[in-house]
PDB file of C-alpha atoms in Angstrom:
ATOM      1  CA  MET A  23     104.931  85.521 112.948  1.00 75.00           C
ATOM      2  CA  VAL A  24     103.737  88.472 112.662  1.00 92.00           C
ATOM      3  CA  VAL A  25     105.580  90.729 110.467  1.00 98.00           C
ATOM      4  CA  GLU A  26     106.577  94.227 111.397  1.00 98.00           C
ATOM      5  CA  LEU A  27     105.647  96.909 108.661  1.00 98.00           C
ATOM      6  CA  PHE A  28     108.316 100.732 109.097  1.00 98.00           C
ATOM      7  CA  LEU A  29     106.140 102.720 107.079  1.00 98.00           C
ATOM      8  CA  ASP A  30     105.334 106.417 107.388  1.00 96.00           C
ATOM      9  CA  LEU A  31     101.982 107.231 105.491  1.00 96.00           C
ATOM     10  CA  LEU A  32     103.083 110.360 103.572  1.00 93.00           C
ATOM     11  CA  SER A  33     104.925 107.998 101.397  1.00 95.00           C
ATOM     12  CA  GLN A  34     102.857 106.797  98.668  1.00 97.00           C
ATOM     13  CA  PRO A  35     104.236 103.102  98.792  1.00 98.00           C
ATOM     14  CA  CYS A  36     103.625 103.029 102.362  1.00 98.00           C
ATOM     15  CA  ARG A  37      99.721 103.815 101.833  1.00 98.00           C
ATOM     16  CA  ALA A  38     100.008 100.744  99.469  1.00 98.00           C
ATOM     17  CA  LEU A  39     101.537  98.631 101.685  1.00 98.00           C
ATOM     18  CA  PHE A  40      99.221  99.780 104.760  1.00 98.00           C
ATOM     19  CA  ILE A  41      96.199  99.262 102.509  1.00 98.00           C
ATOM     20  CA  PHE A  42      97.241  95.716 101.272  1.00 98.00           C
ATOM     21  CA  ALA A  43      97.656  94.242 104.574  1.00 98.00           C
ATOM     22  CA  LYS A  44      94.754  96.010 106.436  1.00 98.00           C
ATOM     23  CA  LYS A  45      92.529  94.485 103.604  1.00 98.00           C
ATOM     24  CA  ASN A  46      94.000  91.303 103.766  1.00 98.00           C
ATOM     25  CA  ASN A  47      93.848  90.942 107.310  1.00 98.00           C
ATOM     26  CA  ILE A  48      97.755  90.737 107.219  1.00 98.00           C
ATOM     27  CA  PRO A  49      99.169  90.831 110.776  1.00 97.00           C
ATOM     28  CA  PHE A  50     101.319  92.783 111.511  1.00 98.00           C
ATOM     29  CA  VAL A  51     102.840  95.993 113.638  1.00 98.00           C
ATOM     30  CA  PHE A  52     102.756  98.976 112.047  1.00 98.00           C
ATOM     31  CA  LYS A  53     106.572 100.810 113.154  1.00 98.00           C
ATOM     32  CA  HIS A  54     106.038 104.180 112.329  1.00 97.00           C
ATOM     33  CA  VAL A  55     109.533 106.246 110.866  1.00 96.00           C
ATOM     34  CA  GLU A  56     108.365 109.644 110.176  1.00 91.00           C
ATOM     35  CA  LEU A  57     110.535 110.999 107.557  1.00 89.00           C
ATOM     36  CA  LEU A  58     110.108 114.658 107.976  1.00 83.00           C
ATOM     37  CA  LYS A  59     112.147 114.179 111.443  1.00 85.00           C
ATOM     38  CA  GLY A  60     114.452 111.958 109.467  1.00 86.00           C
ATOM     39  CA  HIS A  61     113.937 108.499 111.872  1.00 88.00           C
ATOM     40  CA  HIS A  62     114.877 106.609 108.434  1.00 91.00           C
ATOM     41  CA  HIS A  63     118.377 108.113 108.791  1.00 87.00           C
ATOM     42  CA  SER A  64     118.739 106.738 112.403  1.00 91.00           C
ATOM     43  CA  GLU A  65     121.370 104.385 113.547  1.00 93.00           C
ATOM     44  CA  GLU A  66     118.270 101.745 115.019  1.00 93.00           C
ATOM     45  CA  PHE A  67     116.483 101.966 110.955  1.00 94.00           C
ATOM     46  CA  GLY A  68     119.642 101.194 109.485  1.00 95.00           C
ATOM     47  CA  LYS A  69     120.009  97.793 110.679  1.00 94.00           C
ATOM     48  CA  VAL A  70     116.480  97.267 109.675  1.00 95.00           C
ATOM     49  CA  ASN A  71     117.242  98.799 105.786  1.00 96.00           C
ATOM     50  CA  VAL A  72     120.963  99.815 104.804  1.00 96.00           C
ATOM     51  CA  LEU A  73     119.052 101.997 102.320  1.00 95.00           C
ATOM     52  CA  LYS A  74     117.467 103.835 104.847  1.00 93.00           C
ATOM     53  CA  LYS A  75     114.124 104.759 102.428  1.00 95.00           C
ATOM     54  CA  VAL A  76     110.733 103.455 103.775  1.00 97.00           C
ATOM     55  CA  PRO A  77     108.625 101.048 103.401  1.00 98.00           C
ATOM     56  CA  ALA A  78     110.806  98.448 105.196  1.00 98.00           C
ATOM     57  CA  LEU A  79     109.282  94.923 106.588  1.00 98.00           C
ATOM     58  CA  LYS A  80     110.566  92.723 109.098  1.00 98.00           C
ATOM     59  CA  ASP A  81     109.817  88.966 109.471  1.00 98.00           C
ATOM     60  CA  GLY A  82     112.030  87.528 112.366  1.00 96.00           C
ATOM     61  CA  ALA A  83     115.377  87.931 111.093  1.00 96.00           C
ATOM     62  CA  PHE A  84     114.446  88.427 107.819  1.00 97.00           C
ATOM     63  CA  THR A  85     114.057  92.140 106.391  1.00 98.00           C
ATOM     64  CA  LEU A  86     113.305  93.744 102.433  1.00 98.00           C
ATOM     65  CA  ALA A  87     113.138  96.756 100.975  1.00 97.00           C
ATOM     66  CA  GLU A  88     111.384  97.908  98.297  1.00 97.00           C
ATOM     67  CA  SER A  89     107.853  98.028  98.113  1.00 98.00           C
ATOM     68  CA  ILE A  90     106.558  96.161  95.222  1.00 98.00           C
ATOM     69  CA  ALA A  91     108.800  93.583  96.544  1.00 98.00           C
ATOM     70  CA  ILE A  92     107.241  93.698  99.918  1.00 98.00           C
ATOM     71  CA  LEU A  93     103.587  94.028  98.017  1.00 98.00           C
ATOM     72  CA  LEU A  94     104.310  90.256  95.971  1.00 98.00           C
ATOM     73  CA  TYR A  95     106.614  88.279  99.461  1.00 98.00           C
ATOM     74  CA  LEU A  96     103.443  89.522 101.492  1.00 98.00           C
ATOM     75  CA  SER A  97     100.720  88.182  98.922  1.00 98.00           C
ATOM     76  CA  ARG A  98     102.380  84.900  98.629  1.00 98.00           C
ATOM     77  CA  LYS A  99     103.569  84.613 102.369  1.00 97.00           C
ATOM     78  CA  PHE A 100      99.630  84.962 103.424  1.00 98.00           C
ATOM     79  CA  ASN A 101      97.821  83.357  99.890  1.00 98.00           C
ATOM     80  CA  THR A 102      96.391  86.528  99.626  1.00 98.00           C
ATOM     81  CA  PRO A 103      93.498  86.241  97.177  1.00 98.00           C
ATOM     82  CA  ASP A 104      94.592  85.497  93.546  1.00 98.00           C
ATOM     83  CA  HIS A 105      92.667  88.652  91.856  1.00 98.00           C
ATOM     84  CA  TRP A 106      95.952  90.611  93.523  1.00 98.00           C
ATOM     85  CA  TYR A 107      98.460  89.090  91.794  1.00 98.00           C
ATOM     86  CA  PRO A 108      96.976  86.840  89.060  1.00 98.00           C
ATOM     87  CA  SER A 109      98.102  83.043  88.774  1.00 97.00           C
ATOM     88  CA  ASP A 110      96.957  83.933  85.252  1.00 98.00           C
ATOM     89  CA  LEU A 111     100.451  84.063  83.382  1.00 98.00           C
ATOM     90  CA  GLN A 112      99.369  86.990  80.978  1.00 98.00           C
ATOM     91  CA  LYS A 113      96.957  88.803  83.736  1.00 98.00           C
ATOM     92  CA  ARG A 114      99.916  88.567  86.009  1.00 98.00           C
ATOM     93  CA  ALA A 115     102.415  90.029  83.256  1.00 98.00           C
ATOM     94  CA  GLN A 116      99.441  92.758  82.798  1.00 98.00           C
ATOM     95  CA  VAL A 117     100.055  93.615  86.680  1.00 98.00           C
ATOM     96  CA  ASP A 118     103.879  93.181  86.490  1.00 98.00           C
ATOM     97  CA  GLU A 119     103.736  95.420  83.394  1.00 98.00           C
ATOM     98  CA  TYR A 120     102.304  98.416  85.210  1.00 98.00           C
ATOM     99  CA  LEU A 121     104.433  97.538  88.043  1.00 98.00           C
ATOM    100  CA  SER A 122     107.938  98.381  85.635  1.00 97.00           C
ATOM    101  CA  TRP A 123     105.939 101.448  83.911  1.00 98.00           C
ATOM    102  CA  GLN A 124     105.141 103.217  86.456  1.00 97.00           C
ATOM    103  CA  HIS A 125     108.314 104.106  88.449  1.00 94.00           C
ATOM    104  CA  ALA A 126     109.571 106.426  85.675  1.00 94.00           C
ATOM    105  CA  THR A 127     106.141 108.191  84.759  1.00 96.00           C
ATOM    106  CA  ILE A 128     102.895 108.297  86.912  1.00 96.00           C
ATOM    107  CA  ARG A 129     105.291 107.849  90.012  1.00 96.00           C
ATOM    108  CA  GLU A 130     107.866 110.030  89.209  1.00 93.00           C
ATOM    109  CA  LYS A 131     105.578 113.030  87.830  1.00 93.00           C
ATOM    110  CA  GLY A 132     103.788 112.756  90.944  1.00 93.00           C
ATOM    111  CA  CYS A 133     105.969 113.241  93.004  1.00 92.00           C
ATOM    112  CA  LYS A 134     107.507 115.839  91.417  1.00 90.00           C
ATOM    113  CA  ILE A 135     104.179 118.068  92.058  1.00 91.00           C
ATOM    114  CA  PHE A 136     104.392 117.410  96.074  1.00 89.00           C
ATOM    115  CA  ILE A 137     108.033 117.885  96.194  1.00 87.00           C
ATOM    116  CA  THR A 138     107.747 121.165  94.769  1.00 87.00           C
ATOM    117  CA  LYS A 139     104.541 122.467  96.845  1.00 85.00           C
ATOM    118  CA  VAL A 140     105.387 121.176 100.363  1.00 83.00           C
ATOM    119  CA  LEU A 141     109.564 120.021 100.680  1.00 78.00           C
ATOM    120  CA  VAL A 142     111.029 122.652  98.747  1.00 79.00           C
ATOM    121  CA  PRO A 143     108.974 125.155 100.792  1.00 78.00           C
ATOM    122  CA  LEU A 144     109.600 123.198 104.195  1.00 74.00           C
ATOM    123  CA  ALA A 145     113.068 122.753 103.340  1.00 73.00           C
ATOM    124  CA  GLY A 146     113.616 126.388 103.023  1.00 75.00           C
ATOM    125  CA  GLN A 147     114.024 126.674  99.136  1.00 76.00           C
ATOM    126  CA  PRO A 148     112.423 128.848  97.011  1.00 76.00           C
ATOM    127  CA  PHE A 149     109.010 128.255  95.301  1.00 77.00           C
ATOM    128  CA  SER A 150     109.405 127.777  91.468  1.00 82.00           C
ATOM    129  CA  PRO A 151     105.791 128.039  89.240  1.00 86.00           C
ATOM    130  CA  GLU A 152     107.935 127.123  85.985  1.00 89.00           C
ATOM    131  CA  THR A 153     109.132 123.919  87.992  1.00 87.00           C
ATOM    132  CA  LEU A 154     105.497 123.176  89.056  1.00 88.00           C
ATOM    133  CA  GLU A 155     103.731 123.942  85.430  1.00 92.00           C
ATOM    134  CA  GLU A 156     105.975 121.477  83.877  1.00 93.00           C
ATOM    135  CA  ALA A 157     105.463 118.627  86.658  1.00 91.00           C
ATOM    136  CA  VAL A 158     101.493 119.584  85.971  1.00 94.00           C
ATOM    137  CA  GLU A 159     102.453 118.834  82.494  1.00 96.00           C
ATOM    138  CA  GLU A 160     104.751 116.116  82.602  1.00 95.00           C
ATOM    139  CA  LEU A 161     101.838 114.698  84.905  1.00 96.00           C
ATOM    140  CA  ASN A 162      99.083 115.101  82.352  1.00 96.00           C
ATOM    141  CA  SER A 163     101.437 113.212  80.207  1.00 97.00           C
ATOM    142  CA  ALA A 164     101.395 110.123  81.747  1.00 97.00           C
ATOM    143  CA  LEU A 165      97.700 110.481  82.835  1.00 97.00           C
ATOM    144  CA  LYS A 166      96.664 110.014  78.952  1.00 97.00           C
ATOM    145  CA  GLN A 167      99.074 107.192  78.790  1.00 97.00           C
ATOM    146  CA  PHE A 168      97.777 105.500  81.478  1.00 98.00           C
ATOM    147  CA  GLU A 169      94.215 106.126  80.586  1.00 98.00           C
ATOM    148  CA  GLU A 170      94.955 104.712  76.622  1.00 97.00           C
ATOM    149  CA  LYS A 171      97.321 101.996  76.980  1.00 98.00           C
ATOM    150  CA  PHE A 172      96.522 100.611  80.653  1.00 98.00           C
ATOM    151  CA  LEU A 173      93.028 101.450  81.870  1.00 97.00           C
ATOM    152  CA  GLN A 174      91.198 101.350  78.364  1.00 96.00           C
ATOM    153  CA  ASP A 175      87.743 100.925  78.695  1.00 95.00           C
ATOM    154  CA  LYS A 176      88.090  98.323  81.651  1.00 97.00           C
ATOM    155  CA  PRO A 177      86.900  98.831  84.990  1.00 98.00           C
ATOM    156  CA  PHE A 178      90.210  98.192  86.622  1.00 98.00           C
ATOM    157  CA  ILE A 179      94.328  97.153  84.987  1.00 98.00           C
ATOM    158  CA  VAL A 180      93.416  93.652  84.513  1.00 97.00           C
ATOM    159  CA  GLY A 181      89.776  93.610  83.999  1.00 92.00           C
ATOM    160  CA  ASN A 182      86.809  93.231  86.095  1.00 97.00           C
ATOM    161  CA  GLU A 183      88.848  93.055  89.334  1.00 98.00           C
ATOM    162  CA  ILE A 184      91.716  95.220  91.094  1.00 98.00           C
ATOM    163  CA  SER A 185      94.861  93.885  91.296  1.00 98.00           C
ATOM    164  CA  LEU A 186      98.235  95.239  93.199  1.00 98.00           C
ATOM    165  CA  ALA A 187      98.352  97.739  89.886  1.00 98.00           C
ATOM    166  CA  ASP A 188      95.425  99.071  90.629  1.00 98.00           C
ATOM    167  CA  LEU A 189      96.538  99.671  94.164  1.00 98.00           C
ATOM    168  CA  VAL A 190      99.989 100.960  93.640  1.00 98.00           C
ATOM    169  CA  ALA A 191      98.502 103.693  90.920  1.00 98.00           C
ATOM    170  CA  ILE A 192      95.857 104.909  93.269  1.00 98.00           C
ATOM    171  CA  VAL A 193      98.137 105.710  96.060  1.00 98.00           C
ATOM    172  CA  GLU A 194     100.469 107.752  93.987  1.00 97.00           C
ATOM    173  CA  LEU A 195      97.458 109.822  91.820  1.00 97.00           C
ATOM    174  CA  MET A 196      96.202 110.597  95.231  1.00 96.00           C
ATOM    175  CA  GLN A 197      99.599 112.680  96.402  1.00 94.00           C
ATOM    176  CA  PRO A 198      98.940 115.188  93.704  1.00 93.00           C
ATOM    177  CA  ILE A 199      95.499 115.671  95.191  1.00 92.00           C
ATOM    178  CA  GLY A 200      96.620 115.929  98.478  1.00 87.00           C
ATOM    179  CA  VAL A 201      98.509 120.119  97.433  1.00 87.00           C
ATOM    180  CA  GLY A 202      95.825 121.257  95.422  1.00 88.00           C
ATOM    181  CA  CYS A 203      96.192 119.417  92.243  1.00 91.00           C
ATOM    182  CA  ASP A 204      92.807 117.575  91.333  1.00 93.00           C
ATOM    183  CA  ILE A 205      94.431 115.604  88.321  1.00 95.00           C
ATOM    184  CA  PHE A 206      90.532 113.460  88.542  1.00 96.00           C
ATOM    185  CA  GLU A 207      88.593 116.560  87.241  1.00 94.00           C
ATOM    186  CA  ASP A 208      87.570 116.322  83.739  1.00 94.00           C
ATOM    187  CA  ARG A 209      88.791 113.264  83.370  1.00 96.00           C
ATOM    188  CA  PRO A 210      85.672 111.005  83.938  1.00 97.00           C
ATOM    189  CA  LYS A 211      86.937 107.594  82.997  1.00 97.00           C
ATOM    190  CA  LEU A 212      89.684 108.180  85.756  1.00 98.00           C
ATOM    191  CA  SER A 213      87.344 109.350  88.444  1.00 98.00           C
ATOM    192  CA  GLU A 214      84.806 106.438  88.365  1.00 98.00           C
ATOM    193  CA  TRP A 215      88.200 104.186  88.616  1.00 98.00           C
ATOM    194  CA  ARG A 216      89.525 105.828  91.558  1.00 98.00           C
ATOM    195  CA  ASN A 217      85.250 105.336  92.540  1.00 98.00           C
ATOM    196  CA  ARG A 218      85.893 101.928  92.015  1.00 98.00           C
ATOM    197  CA  VAL A 219      89.260 101.613  93.578  1.00 98.00           C
ATOM    198  CA  GLU A 220      87.815 103.058  96.668  1.00 98.00           C
ATOM    199  CA  GLU A 221      85.128 100.676  96.754  1.00 98.00           C
ATOM    200  CA  ALA A 222      87.357  98.029  96.706  1.00 98.00           C
ATOM    201  CA  VAL A 223      89.598  98.655  99.356  1.00 98.00           C
ATOM    202  CA  GLY A 224      86.630 100.222 101.425  1.00 98.00           C
ATOM    203  CA  LYS A 225      86.280 103.319 101.900  1.00 97.00           C
ATOM    204  CA  GLU A 226      87.145 104.177 105.384  1.00 98.00           C
ATOM    205  CA  LEU A 227      89.824 102.119 105.070  1.00 98.00           C
ATOM    206  CA  PHE A 228      91.104 104.758 102.060  1.00 98.00           C
ATOM    207  CA  GLN A 229      90.419 107.418 104.125  1.00 97.00           C
ATOM    208  CA  GLU A 230      92.484 105.957 106.654  1.00 97.00           C
ATOM    209  CA  ALA A 231      95.452 105.370 104.653  1.00 98.00           C
ATOM    210  CA  HIS A 232      95.169 109.170 103.155  1.00 96.00           C
ATOM    211  CA  GLU A 233      94.188 110.885 106.003  1.00 94.00           C
ATOM    212  CA  ILE A 234      97.700 112.463 106.328  1.00 90.00           C
ATOM    213  CA  ILE A 235      97.998 113.562 102.851  1.00 90.00           C
ATOM    214  CA  LEU A 236      94.903 115.190 102.396  1.00 89.00           C
ATOM    215  CA  ASN A 237      95.345 117.117 105.630  1.00 86.00           C
ATOM    216  CA  ILE A 238      98.542 118.181 104.337  1.00 73.00           C
ATOM    217  CA  LYS A 239      98.211 121.741 105.174  1.00 67.00           C
ATOM    218  CA  GLU A 240      98.968 120.608 108.785  1.00 64.00           C
ATOM    219  CA  LEU A 241     102.439 120.023 107.670  1.00 62.00           C
ATOM    220  CA  SER A 242     103.022 123.724 106.963  1.00 58.00           C
ATOM    221  CA  ASN A 243     103.362 124.190 111.210  1.00 61.00           C
ATOM    222  CA  LEU A 244     106.214 120.964 111.363  1.00 62.00           C
ATOM    223  CA  GLN A 245     109.424 121.946 111.663  1.00 65.00           C
ATOM    224  CA  ILE A 246     112.050 119.471 109.290  1.00 69.00           C
ATOM    225  CA  ASP A 247     114.819 117.780 111.371  1.00 67.00           C
ATOM    226  CA  PRO A 248     117.617 120.242 110.478  1.00 70.00           C
ATOM    227  CA  GLN A 249     120.499 117.410 109.320  1.00 69.00           C
ATOM    228  CA  LEU A 250     117.625 115.817 106.857  1.00 69.00           C
ATOM    229  CA  LYS A 251     116.798 119.994 105.970  1.00 63.00           C
ATOM    230  CA  GLU A 252     120.860 120.390 105.265  1.00 64.00           C
ATOM    231  CA  HIS A 253     121.135 116.814 103.171  1.00 65.00           C
ATOM    232  CA  LEU A 254     117.507 117.786 101.149  1.00 64.00           C
ATOM    233  CA  ALA A 255     118.891 121.408 100.500  1.00 59.00           C
ATOM    234  CA  PRO A 256     121.364 120.431  97.640  1.00 60.00           C
ATOM    235  CA  VAL A 257     119.146 117.648  95.843  1.00 58.00           C
ATOM    236  CA  LEU A 258     116.223 120.043  95.567  1.00 59.00           C
ATOM    237  CA  ARG A 259     118.198 122.911  94.299  1.00 57.00           C
ATOM    238  CA  LYS A 260     119.362 120.460  91.446  1.00 57.00           C
ATOM    239  CA  MET A 261     116.209 119.252  91.028  1.00 54.00           C
ATOM    240  CA  MET A 262     114.215 122.341  90.506  1.00 53.00           C
ATOM    241  CA  LYS A 263     116.772 123.685  88.032  1.00 56.00           C
TER     242      LYS A 263
END
């Protein structure tokens, strides 16, 4: 049975799932849930994921939320190549280690830059240069840890082959790139790693997945769903303090 993936490629975790499924020839139906139009708050989508977040998976009557859980489910269901989530105990532990660490570091800090430069203006809130500068500094600190702890002098996070850890990392690090924050500049080790990841997944697929984020200026012409804007306003105001 073909699985259904509910995605918006504006979202980093959705891009990771999209790339993983396409790269591994996993049969799936792409269900587009447009975040800026508030589709994730619809009653219909709520039946798939009561948390009202993307990504989400539907496999027959079975539904699943959370990107890491979905990636692991797909890797097991479709028996994808071992390098993605190694059977070797210690290599798998290294993948798990990165996936556990990245939520409050790479993901959180990269998201803050995107939110400050894109979502805040779209939601009609005042842009804060100070908040942006703080977010960039925080991400720079996280990137230093990423290079020293996880990447070191290896081709990929878990050695010589790409894994889920690399895939989850790269989609997060492309988010600041889309809003004009080139985090790879003056970081040769990080830049070379990015090139290896792109080669491993395929440059065409990589570009397809990141097309929307790399053309983010087009979003400036969009109108956020009024109800979503109302929902976002207090959250963004609190975040910008």
